[in-house]
Short mmCIF file of C-alpha atoms and ligand atoms in Angstrom, two decimals:
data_model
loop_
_atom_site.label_atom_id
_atom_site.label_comp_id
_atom_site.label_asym_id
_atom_site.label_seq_id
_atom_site.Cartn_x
_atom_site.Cartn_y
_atom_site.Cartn_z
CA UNK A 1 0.00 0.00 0.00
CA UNK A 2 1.27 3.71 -1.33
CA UNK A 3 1.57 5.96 1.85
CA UNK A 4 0.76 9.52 0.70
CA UNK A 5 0.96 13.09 2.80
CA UNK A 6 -0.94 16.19 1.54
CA UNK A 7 -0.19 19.58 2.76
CA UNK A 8 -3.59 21.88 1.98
CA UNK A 9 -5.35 18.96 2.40
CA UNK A 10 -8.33 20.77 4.47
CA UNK A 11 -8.41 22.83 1.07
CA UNK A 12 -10.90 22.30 -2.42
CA UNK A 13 -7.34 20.33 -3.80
CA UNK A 14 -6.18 18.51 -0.70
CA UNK A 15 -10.47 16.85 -0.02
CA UNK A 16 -10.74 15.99 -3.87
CA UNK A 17 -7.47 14.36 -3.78
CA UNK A 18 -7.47 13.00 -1.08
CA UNK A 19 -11.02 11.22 -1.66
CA UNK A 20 -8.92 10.25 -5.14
CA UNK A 21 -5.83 8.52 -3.34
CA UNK A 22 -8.04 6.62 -0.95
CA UNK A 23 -9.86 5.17 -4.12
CA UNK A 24 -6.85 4.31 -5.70
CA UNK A 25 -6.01 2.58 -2.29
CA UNK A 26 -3.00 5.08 -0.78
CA UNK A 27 -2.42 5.38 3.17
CA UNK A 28 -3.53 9.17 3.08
CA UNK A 29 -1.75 11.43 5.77
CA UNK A 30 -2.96 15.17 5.87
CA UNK A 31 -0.58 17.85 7.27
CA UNK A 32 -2.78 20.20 9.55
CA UNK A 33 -2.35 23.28 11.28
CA UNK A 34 -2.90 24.03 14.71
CA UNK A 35 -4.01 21.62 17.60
CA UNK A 36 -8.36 21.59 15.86
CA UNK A 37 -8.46 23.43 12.60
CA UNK A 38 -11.46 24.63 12.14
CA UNK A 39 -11.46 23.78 8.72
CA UNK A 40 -11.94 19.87 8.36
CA UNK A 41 -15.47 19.86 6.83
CA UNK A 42 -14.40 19.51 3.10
CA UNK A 43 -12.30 16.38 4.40
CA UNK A 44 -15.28 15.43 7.25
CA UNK A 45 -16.41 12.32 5.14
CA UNK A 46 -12.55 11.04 5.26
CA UNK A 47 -12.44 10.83 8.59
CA UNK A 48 -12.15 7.16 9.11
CA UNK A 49 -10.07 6.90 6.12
CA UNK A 50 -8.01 10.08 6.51
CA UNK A 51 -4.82 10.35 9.24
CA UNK A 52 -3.79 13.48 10.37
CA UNK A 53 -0.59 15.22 11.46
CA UNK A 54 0.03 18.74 12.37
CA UNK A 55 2.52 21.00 11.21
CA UNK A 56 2.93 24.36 9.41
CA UNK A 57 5.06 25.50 5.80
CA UNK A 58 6.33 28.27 8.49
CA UNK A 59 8.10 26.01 11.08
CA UNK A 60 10.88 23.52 9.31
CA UNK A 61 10.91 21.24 12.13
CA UNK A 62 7.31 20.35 12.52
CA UNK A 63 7.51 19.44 8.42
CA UNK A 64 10.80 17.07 9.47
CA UNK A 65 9.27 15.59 12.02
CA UNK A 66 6.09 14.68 9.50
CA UNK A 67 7.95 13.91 7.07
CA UNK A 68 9.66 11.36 9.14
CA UNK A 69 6.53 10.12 11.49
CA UNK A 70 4.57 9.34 8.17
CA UNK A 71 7.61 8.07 5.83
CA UNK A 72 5.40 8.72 2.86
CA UNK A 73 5.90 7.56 -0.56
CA UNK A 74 5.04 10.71 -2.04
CA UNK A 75 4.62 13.81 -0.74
CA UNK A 76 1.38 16.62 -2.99
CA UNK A 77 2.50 20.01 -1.45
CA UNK A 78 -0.74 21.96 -2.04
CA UNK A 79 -0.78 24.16 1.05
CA UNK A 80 -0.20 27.64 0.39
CA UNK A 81 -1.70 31.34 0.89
CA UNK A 82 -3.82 30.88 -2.25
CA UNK A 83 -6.34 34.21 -2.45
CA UNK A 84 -4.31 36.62 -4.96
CA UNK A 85 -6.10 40.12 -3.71
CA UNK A 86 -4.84 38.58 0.09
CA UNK A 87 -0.90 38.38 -1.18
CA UNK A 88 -0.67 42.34 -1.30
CA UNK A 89 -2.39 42.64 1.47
CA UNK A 90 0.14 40.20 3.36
CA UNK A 91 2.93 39.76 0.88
CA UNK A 92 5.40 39.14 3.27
CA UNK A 93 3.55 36.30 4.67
CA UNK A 94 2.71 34.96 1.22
CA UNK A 95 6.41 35.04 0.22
CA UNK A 96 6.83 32.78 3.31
CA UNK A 97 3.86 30.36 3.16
CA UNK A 98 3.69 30.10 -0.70
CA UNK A 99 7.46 30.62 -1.39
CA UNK A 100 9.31 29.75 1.11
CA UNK A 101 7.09 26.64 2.43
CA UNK A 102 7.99 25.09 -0.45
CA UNK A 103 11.93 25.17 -0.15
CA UNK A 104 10.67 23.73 3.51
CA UNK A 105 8.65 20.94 2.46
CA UNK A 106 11.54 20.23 -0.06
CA UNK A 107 14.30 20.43 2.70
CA UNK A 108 12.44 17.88 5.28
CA UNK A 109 12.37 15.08 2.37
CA UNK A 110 16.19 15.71 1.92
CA UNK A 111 16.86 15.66 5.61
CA UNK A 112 14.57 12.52 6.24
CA UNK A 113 16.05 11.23 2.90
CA UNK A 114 19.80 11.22 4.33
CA UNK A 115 20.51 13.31 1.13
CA UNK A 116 23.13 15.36 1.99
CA UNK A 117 26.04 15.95 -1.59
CA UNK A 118 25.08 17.51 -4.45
CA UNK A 119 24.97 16.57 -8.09
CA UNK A 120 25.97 13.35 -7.47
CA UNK A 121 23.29 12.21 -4.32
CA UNK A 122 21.73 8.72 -4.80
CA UNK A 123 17.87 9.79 -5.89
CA UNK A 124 15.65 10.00 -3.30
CA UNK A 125 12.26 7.71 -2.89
CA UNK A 126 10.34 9.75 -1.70
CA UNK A 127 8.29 11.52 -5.07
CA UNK A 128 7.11 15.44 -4.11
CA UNK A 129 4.44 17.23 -6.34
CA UNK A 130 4.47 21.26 -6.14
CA UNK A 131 1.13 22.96 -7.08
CA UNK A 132 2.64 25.82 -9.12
CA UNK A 133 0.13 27.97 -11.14
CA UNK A 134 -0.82 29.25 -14.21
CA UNK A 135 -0.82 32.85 -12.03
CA UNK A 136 3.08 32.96 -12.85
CA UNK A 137 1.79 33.46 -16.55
CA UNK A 138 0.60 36.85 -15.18
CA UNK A 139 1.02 39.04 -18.09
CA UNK A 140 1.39 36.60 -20.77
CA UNK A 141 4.17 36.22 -23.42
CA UNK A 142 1.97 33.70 -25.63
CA UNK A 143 -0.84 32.49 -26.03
CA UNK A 144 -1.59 29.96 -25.17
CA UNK A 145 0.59 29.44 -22.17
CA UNK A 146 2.57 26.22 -21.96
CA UNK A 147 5.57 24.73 -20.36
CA UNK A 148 8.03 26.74 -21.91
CA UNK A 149 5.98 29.97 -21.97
CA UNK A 150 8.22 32.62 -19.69
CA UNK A 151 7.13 34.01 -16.30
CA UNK A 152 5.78 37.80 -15.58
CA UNK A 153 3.45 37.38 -11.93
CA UNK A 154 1.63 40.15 -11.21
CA UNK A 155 1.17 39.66 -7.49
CA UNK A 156 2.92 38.77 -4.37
CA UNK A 157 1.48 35.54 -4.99
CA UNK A 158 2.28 34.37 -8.65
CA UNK A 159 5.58 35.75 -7.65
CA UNK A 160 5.71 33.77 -3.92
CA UNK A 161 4.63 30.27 -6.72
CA UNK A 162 7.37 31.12 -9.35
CA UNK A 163 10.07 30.95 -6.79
CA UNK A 164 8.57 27.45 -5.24
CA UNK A 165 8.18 26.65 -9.41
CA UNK A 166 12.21 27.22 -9.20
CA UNK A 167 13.11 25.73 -5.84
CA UNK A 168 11.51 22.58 -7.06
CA UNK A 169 13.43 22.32 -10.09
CA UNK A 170 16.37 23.60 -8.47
CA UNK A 171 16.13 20.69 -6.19
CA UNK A 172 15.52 18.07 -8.35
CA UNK A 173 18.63 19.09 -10.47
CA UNK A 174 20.81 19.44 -7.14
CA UNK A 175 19.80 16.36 -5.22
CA UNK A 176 18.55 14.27 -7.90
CA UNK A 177 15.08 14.28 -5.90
CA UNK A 178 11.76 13.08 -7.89
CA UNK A 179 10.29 16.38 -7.89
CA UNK A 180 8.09 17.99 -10.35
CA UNK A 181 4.85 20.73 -10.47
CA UNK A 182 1.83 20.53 -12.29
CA UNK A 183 1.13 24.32 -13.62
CA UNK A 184 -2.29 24.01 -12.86
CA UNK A 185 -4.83 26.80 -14.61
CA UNK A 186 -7.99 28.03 -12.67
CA UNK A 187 -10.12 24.78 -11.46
CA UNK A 188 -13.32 25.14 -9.28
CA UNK A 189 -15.89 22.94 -7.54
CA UNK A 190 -18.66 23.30 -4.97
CA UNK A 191 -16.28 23.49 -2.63
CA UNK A 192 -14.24 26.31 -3.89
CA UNK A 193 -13.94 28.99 -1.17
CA UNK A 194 -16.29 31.59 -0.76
CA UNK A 195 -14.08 34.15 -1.91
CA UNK A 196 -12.86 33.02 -5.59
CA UNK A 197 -15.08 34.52 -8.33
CA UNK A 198 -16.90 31.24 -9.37
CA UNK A 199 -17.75 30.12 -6.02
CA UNK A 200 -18.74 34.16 -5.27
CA UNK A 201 -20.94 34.14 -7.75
CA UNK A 202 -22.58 30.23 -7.50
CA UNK A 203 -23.28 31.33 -3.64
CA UNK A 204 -24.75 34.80 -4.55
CA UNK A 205 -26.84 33.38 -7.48
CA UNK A 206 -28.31 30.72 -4.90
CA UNK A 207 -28.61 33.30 -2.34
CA UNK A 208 -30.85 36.29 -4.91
CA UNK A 209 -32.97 33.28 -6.00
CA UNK A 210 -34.12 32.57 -2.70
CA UNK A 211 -34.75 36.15 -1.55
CA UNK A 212 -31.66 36.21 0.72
CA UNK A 213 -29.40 39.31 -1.42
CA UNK A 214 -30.34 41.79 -3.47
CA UNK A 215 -27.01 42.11 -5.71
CA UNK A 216 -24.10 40.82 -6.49
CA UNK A 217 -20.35 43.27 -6.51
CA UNK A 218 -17.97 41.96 -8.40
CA UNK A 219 -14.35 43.59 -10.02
CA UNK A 220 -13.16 43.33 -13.59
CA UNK A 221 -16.10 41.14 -16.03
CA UNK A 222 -13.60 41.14 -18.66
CA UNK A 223 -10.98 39.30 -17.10
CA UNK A 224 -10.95 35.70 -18.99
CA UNK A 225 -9.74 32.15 -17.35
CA UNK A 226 -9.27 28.45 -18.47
CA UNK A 227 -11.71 27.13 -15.70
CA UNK A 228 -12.05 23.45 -15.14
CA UNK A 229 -13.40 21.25 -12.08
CA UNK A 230 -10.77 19.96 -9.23
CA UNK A 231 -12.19 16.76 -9.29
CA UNK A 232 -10.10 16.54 -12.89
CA UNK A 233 -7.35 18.19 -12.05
CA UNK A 234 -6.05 15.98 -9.61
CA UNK A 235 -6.00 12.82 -11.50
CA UNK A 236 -3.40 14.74 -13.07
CA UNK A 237 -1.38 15.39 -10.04
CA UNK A 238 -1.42 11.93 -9.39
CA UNK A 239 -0.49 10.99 -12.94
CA UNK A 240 2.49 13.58 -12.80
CA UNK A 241 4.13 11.51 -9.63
CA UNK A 242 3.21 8.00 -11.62
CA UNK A 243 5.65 8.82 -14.41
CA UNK A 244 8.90 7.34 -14.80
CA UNK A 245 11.60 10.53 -14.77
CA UNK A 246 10.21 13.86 -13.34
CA UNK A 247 8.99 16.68 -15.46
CA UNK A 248 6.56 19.95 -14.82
CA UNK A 249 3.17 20.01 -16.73
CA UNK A 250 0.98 22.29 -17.54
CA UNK A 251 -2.57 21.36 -17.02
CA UNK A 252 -5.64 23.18 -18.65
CA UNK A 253 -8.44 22.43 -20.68
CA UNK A 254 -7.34 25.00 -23.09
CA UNK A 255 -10.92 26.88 -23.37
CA UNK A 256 -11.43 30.21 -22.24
CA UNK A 257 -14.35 32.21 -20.85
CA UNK A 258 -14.72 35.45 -18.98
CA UNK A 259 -15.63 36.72 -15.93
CA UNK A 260 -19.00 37.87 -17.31
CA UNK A 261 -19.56 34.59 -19.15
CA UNK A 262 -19.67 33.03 -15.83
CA UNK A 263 -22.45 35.66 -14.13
CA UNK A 264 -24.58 34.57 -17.18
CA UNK A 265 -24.42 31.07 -16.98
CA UNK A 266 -25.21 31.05 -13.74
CA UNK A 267 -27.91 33.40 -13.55
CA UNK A 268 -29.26 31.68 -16.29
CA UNK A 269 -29.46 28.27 -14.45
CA UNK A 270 -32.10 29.67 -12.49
CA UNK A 271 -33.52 31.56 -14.82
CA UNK A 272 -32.70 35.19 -13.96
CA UNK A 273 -31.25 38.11 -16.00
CA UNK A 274 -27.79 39.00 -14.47
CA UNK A 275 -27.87 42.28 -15.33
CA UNK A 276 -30.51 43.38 -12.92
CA UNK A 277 -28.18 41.72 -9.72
CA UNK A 278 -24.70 42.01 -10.82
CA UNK A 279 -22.76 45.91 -9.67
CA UNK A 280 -19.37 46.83 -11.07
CA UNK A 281 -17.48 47.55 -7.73
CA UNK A 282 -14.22 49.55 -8.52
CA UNK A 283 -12.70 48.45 -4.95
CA UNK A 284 -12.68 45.05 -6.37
CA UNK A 285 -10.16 45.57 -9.27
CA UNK A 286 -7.11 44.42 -8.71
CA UNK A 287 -3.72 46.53 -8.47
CA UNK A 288 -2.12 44.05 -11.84
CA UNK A 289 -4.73 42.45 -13.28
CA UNK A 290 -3.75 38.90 -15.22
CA UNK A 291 -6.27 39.27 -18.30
CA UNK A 292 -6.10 36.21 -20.10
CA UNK A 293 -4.82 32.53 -19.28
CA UNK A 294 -5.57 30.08 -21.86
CA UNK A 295 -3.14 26.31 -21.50
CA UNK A 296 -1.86 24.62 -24.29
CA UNK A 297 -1.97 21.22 -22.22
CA UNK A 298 -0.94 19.05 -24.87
CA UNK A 299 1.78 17.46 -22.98
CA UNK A 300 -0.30 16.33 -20.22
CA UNK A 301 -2.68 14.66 -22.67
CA UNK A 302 -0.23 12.99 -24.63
CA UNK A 303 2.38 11.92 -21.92
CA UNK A 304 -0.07 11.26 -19.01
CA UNK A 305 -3.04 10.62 -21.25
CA UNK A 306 -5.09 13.01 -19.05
CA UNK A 307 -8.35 14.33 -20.31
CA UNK A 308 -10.48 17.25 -18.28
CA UNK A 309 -14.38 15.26 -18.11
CA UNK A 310 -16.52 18.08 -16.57
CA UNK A 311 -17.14 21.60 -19.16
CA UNK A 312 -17.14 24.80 -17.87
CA UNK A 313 -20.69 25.89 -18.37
CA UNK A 314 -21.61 21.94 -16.60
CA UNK A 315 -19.34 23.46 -13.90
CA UNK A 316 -21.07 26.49 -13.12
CA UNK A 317 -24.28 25.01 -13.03
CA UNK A 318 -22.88 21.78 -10.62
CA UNK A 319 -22.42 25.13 -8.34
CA UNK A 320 -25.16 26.51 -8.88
CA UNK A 321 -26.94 23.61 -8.05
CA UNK A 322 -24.64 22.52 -4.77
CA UNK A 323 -25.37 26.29 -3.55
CA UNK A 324 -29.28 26.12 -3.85
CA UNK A 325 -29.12 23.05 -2.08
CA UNK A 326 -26.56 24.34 0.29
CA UNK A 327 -28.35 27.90 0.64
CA UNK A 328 -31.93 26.61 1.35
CA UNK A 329 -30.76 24.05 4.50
CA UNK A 330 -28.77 27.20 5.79
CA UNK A 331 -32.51 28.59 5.56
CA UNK A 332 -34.41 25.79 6.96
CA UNK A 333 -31.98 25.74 9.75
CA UNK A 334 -31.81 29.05 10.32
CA UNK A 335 -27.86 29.71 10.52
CA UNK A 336 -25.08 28.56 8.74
CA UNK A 337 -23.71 24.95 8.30
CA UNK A 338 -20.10 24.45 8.59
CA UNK A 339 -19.09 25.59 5.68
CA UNK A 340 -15.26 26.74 3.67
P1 LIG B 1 -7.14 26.42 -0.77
O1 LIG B 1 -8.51 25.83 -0.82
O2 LIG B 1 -6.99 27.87 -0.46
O3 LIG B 1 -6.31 25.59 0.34
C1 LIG B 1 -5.10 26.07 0.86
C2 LIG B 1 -4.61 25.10 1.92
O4 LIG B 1 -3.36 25.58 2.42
C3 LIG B 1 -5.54 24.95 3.13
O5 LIG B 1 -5.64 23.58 3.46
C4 LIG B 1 -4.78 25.70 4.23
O6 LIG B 1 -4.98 25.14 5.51
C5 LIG B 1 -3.34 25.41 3.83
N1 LIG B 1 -2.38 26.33 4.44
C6 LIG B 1 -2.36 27.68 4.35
N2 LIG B 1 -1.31 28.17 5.06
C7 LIG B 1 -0.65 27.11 5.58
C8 LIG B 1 0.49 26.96 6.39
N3 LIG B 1 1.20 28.02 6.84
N4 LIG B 1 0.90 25.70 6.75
C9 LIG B 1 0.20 24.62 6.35
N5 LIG B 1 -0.93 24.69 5.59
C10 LIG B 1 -1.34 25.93 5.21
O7 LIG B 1 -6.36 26.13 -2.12
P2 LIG B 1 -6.73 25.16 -3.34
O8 LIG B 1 -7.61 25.88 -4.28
O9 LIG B 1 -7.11 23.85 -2.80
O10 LIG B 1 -5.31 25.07 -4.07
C11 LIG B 1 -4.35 24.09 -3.68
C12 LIG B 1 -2.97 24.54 -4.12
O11 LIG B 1 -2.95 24.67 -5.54
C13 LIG B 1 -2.53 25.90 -3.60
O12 LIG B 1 -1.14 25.85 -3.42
C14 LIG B 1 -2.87 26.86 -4.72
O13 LIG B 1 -2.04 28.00 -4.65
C15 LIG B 1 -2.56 25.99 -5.92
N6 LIG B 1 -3.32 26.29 -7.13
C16 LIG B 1 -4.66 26.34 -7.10
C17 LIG B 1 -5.38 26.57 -8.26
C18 LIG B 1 -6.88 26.64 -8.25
O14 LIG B 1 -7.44 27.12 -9.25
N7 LIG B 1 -7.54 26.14 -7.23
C19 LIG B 1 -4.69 26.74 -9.47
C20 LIG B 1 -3.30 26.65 -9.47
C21 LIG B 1 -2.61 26.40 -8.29
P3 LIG B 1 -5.98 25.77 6.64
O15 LIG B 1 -7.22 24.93 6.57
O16 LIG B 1 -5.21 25.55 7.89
O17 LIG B 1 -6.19 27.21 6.31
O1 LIG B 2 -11.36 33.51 -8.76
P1 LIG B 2 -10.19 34.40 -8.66
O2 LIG B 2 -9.97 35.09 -7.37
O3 LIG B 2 -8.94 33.53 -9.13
P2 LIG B 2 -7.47 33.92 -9.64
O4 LIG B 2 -7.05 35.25 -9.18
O5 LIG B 2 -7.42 33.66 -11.10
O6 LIG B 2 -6.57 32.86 -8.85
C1 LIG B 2 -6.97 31.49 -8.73
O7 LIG B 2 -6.44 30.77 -9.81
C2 LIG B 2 -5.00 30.69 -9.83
C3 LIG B 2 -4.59 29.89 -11.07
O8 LIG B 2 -4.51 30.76 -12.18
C4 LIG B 2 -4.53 30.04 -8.55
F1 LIG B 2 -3.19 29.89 -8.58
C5 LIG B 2 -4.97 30.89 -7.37
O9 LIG B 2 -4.57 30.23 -6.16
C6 LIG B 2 -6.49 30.98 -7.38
O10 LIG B 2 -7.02 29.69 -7.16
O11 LIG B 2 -10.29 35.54 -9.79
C7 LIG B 2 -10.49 35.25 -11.15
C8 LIG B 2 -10.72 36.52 -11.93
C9 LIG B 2 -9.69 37.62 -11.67
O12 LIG B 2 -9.29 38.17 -12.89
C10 LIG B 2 -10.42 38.67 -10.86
O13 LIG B 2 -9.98 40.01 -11.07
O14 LIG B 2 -11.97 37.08 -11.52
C11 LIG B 2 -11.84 38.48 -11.39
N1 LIG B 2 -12.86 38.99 -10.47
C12 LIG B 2 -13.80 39.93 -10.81
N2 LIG B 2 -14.54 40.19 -9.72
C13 LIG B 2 -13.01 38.65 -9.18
C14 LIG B 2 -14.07 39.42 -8.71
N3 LIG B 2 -12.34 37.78 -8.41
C15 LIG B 2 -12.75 37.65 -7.12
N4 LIG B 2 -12.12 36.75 -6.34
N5 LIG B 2 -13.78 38.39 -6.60
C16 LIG B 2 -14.47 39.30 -7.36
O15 LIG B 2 -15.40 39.97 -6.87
#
């Protein structure tokens, strides 16, 4: 049996793929913060499956001493500051979690590894995935992006992911470790937090059509991503780790819509005309704005044979849906569920 650790696994990534490595029939460790996170309902109907351990990408020892309780076979770093408009609010702290965590994580599996030369170490066993981003595209040389497409962030955060995009190459050139990112473009679900555009809007859309908000304030409608649904995406982490040598991918399902494509298909699922609800809020617009990301993911279908199953506009609607559901038993009960 595979063991597994996830960092972020109390995040939409870390309960999808989680629930995914269990399936496949992986010992599944989750690295935790703090002594009861409040945040373990996406991963609630793990539980008896799931192990825990705590530790934080800010304190080096707590990730060597997981690393070395759990002696994983592979080790998904997903944890990170991941809310762009948050990283220039707290950039430093970004830099740290996002950035820095990752040289962390990446030091505790060459400690517990005994890999100590350079160039020449004996390769390591233990296999790390690094959830880079498609934000280090920022403002984009090409279109559309892929592996070889240059970096320009636009925020303390695509800038904190481009260094732990580096570090991970860096290390897997130094130490010979099995290291390699997936450059993962914008994917969603119904548990997407609250504060990410799709999952804004699913929630509000739920929220107008049963008399609970008048409006809906967004930032920039013109802004246009390569959405997908997590559920896909993390096959292809797992499929990254599975091959034989180590290489980054980029993985996207190479169709764009924007911001304002997204308000309409989900107004329209319950059958309401967006532009009565929706208010252009200035406040919202971003310092650098990243206008476009589109992937050219042809590498990860060819090489990993990995194929996105869920469309965009089913996407918005399997929101949509999970919201009004969600939305009316907040109702019934008369206060919030647990909720992320
Ligand atoms: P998410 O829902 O925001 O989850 C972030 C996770 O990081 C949470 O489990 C959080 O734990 C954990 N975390 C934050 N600070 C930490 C720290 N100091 N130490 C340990 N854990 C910490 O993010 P997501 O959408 O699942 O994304 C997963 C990863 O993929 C992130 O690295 C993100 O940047 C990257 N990514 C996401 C997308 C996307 O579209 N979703 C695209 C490309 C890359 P708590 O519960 O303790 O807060
Ligand atoms: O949903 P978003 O906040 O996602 P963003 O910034 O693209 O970042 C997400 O995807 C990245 C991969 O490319 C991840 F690495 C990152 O961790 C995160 O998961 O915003 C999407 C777009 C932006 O252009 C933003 O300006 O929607 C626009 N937008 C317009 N109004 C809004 C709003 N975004 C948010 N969050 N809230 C608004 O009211």
């Amino acid at each position: 049996m595979k063991r597994a650790l996830i960092t972020g696994v109390t995040g939409q990534d870390g309960s999808y793929l989680a629930e995914y490595l269990v399936r496949n029939g992986y010992e599944v460790w989750g690295l935790v913060r703090g002594q009861s996170n409040p945040h373990r309902a996406r991963v609630q109907r793990l539980v008896e499956e799931l192990r825990f351990v705590e530790g934080d990408l800010l304190d080096q020892s707590s990730l060597v001493k997981a690393v070395d309780l759990v002696q994983p076979d592979e080790v998904y770093n997903l944890a990170a500051i991941s809310y762009v408009p948050l990283s220039w609010q707290q950039a430093e702290l970004t830099g740290e979690v996002t950035g820095l965590g990752v040289l962390r994580m990446l030091e505790a599996i060459r400690m517990v590894s005994g890999i100590n030369g350079s160039g020449s170490a004996p390769r390591g066993q233990i296999r790390f995935y690094q959830a880079s981003s498609s934000e280090m595209f920022g403002k984009v040389r090409e279109v559309p992006q892929n592996e070889f497409t240059p970096f320009y962030p636009r925020s303390p955060y695509g800038a904190a992911k481009a260094y732990g995009h580096f570090i991970t190459r860096n290390y897997r050139e130094s130490y010979g470790l099995f290291a390699a990112s997936g450059i993962l473009f914008n994917h969603e679900s119904p548990r997407r937090g609250r504060e990410f555009v799709t999952r804004k809007i699913s929630r509000a859309v739920a929220r107008i059509r049963l008399g609970m908000q008048q409006e809906l304030r967004l930032g920039n409608l013109d802004a246009v991503r390569d959405w997908g649904f997590a559920g896909d995406y993390v096959r292809a982490m797992h499929a990254i780790l599975a091959q034989e040598t180590p290489v980054d991918y980029v993985v996207g399902t190479g169709r764009t819509h924007s911001v304002r494509d997204a308000v309409r298909m989900a107004f329209a699922a319950v059958d309401l005309d967006w532009e009565r609800y929706v208010v252009v809020d200035p406040a919202l617009v971003r310092p650098a704005e990243v206008d476009l990301l589109c992937a050219d993911a042809k590498n990860a279908r060819t090489r990993l044979g990995w194929e996105p199953q869920v469309s965009f506009p089913e996407l918005m609607r399997m929101m949509v849906e999970a919201d009004l559901e969600r939305t009316a038993r907040e109702r019934d009960a008369s206060g919030p569920l647990a909720d992320w």
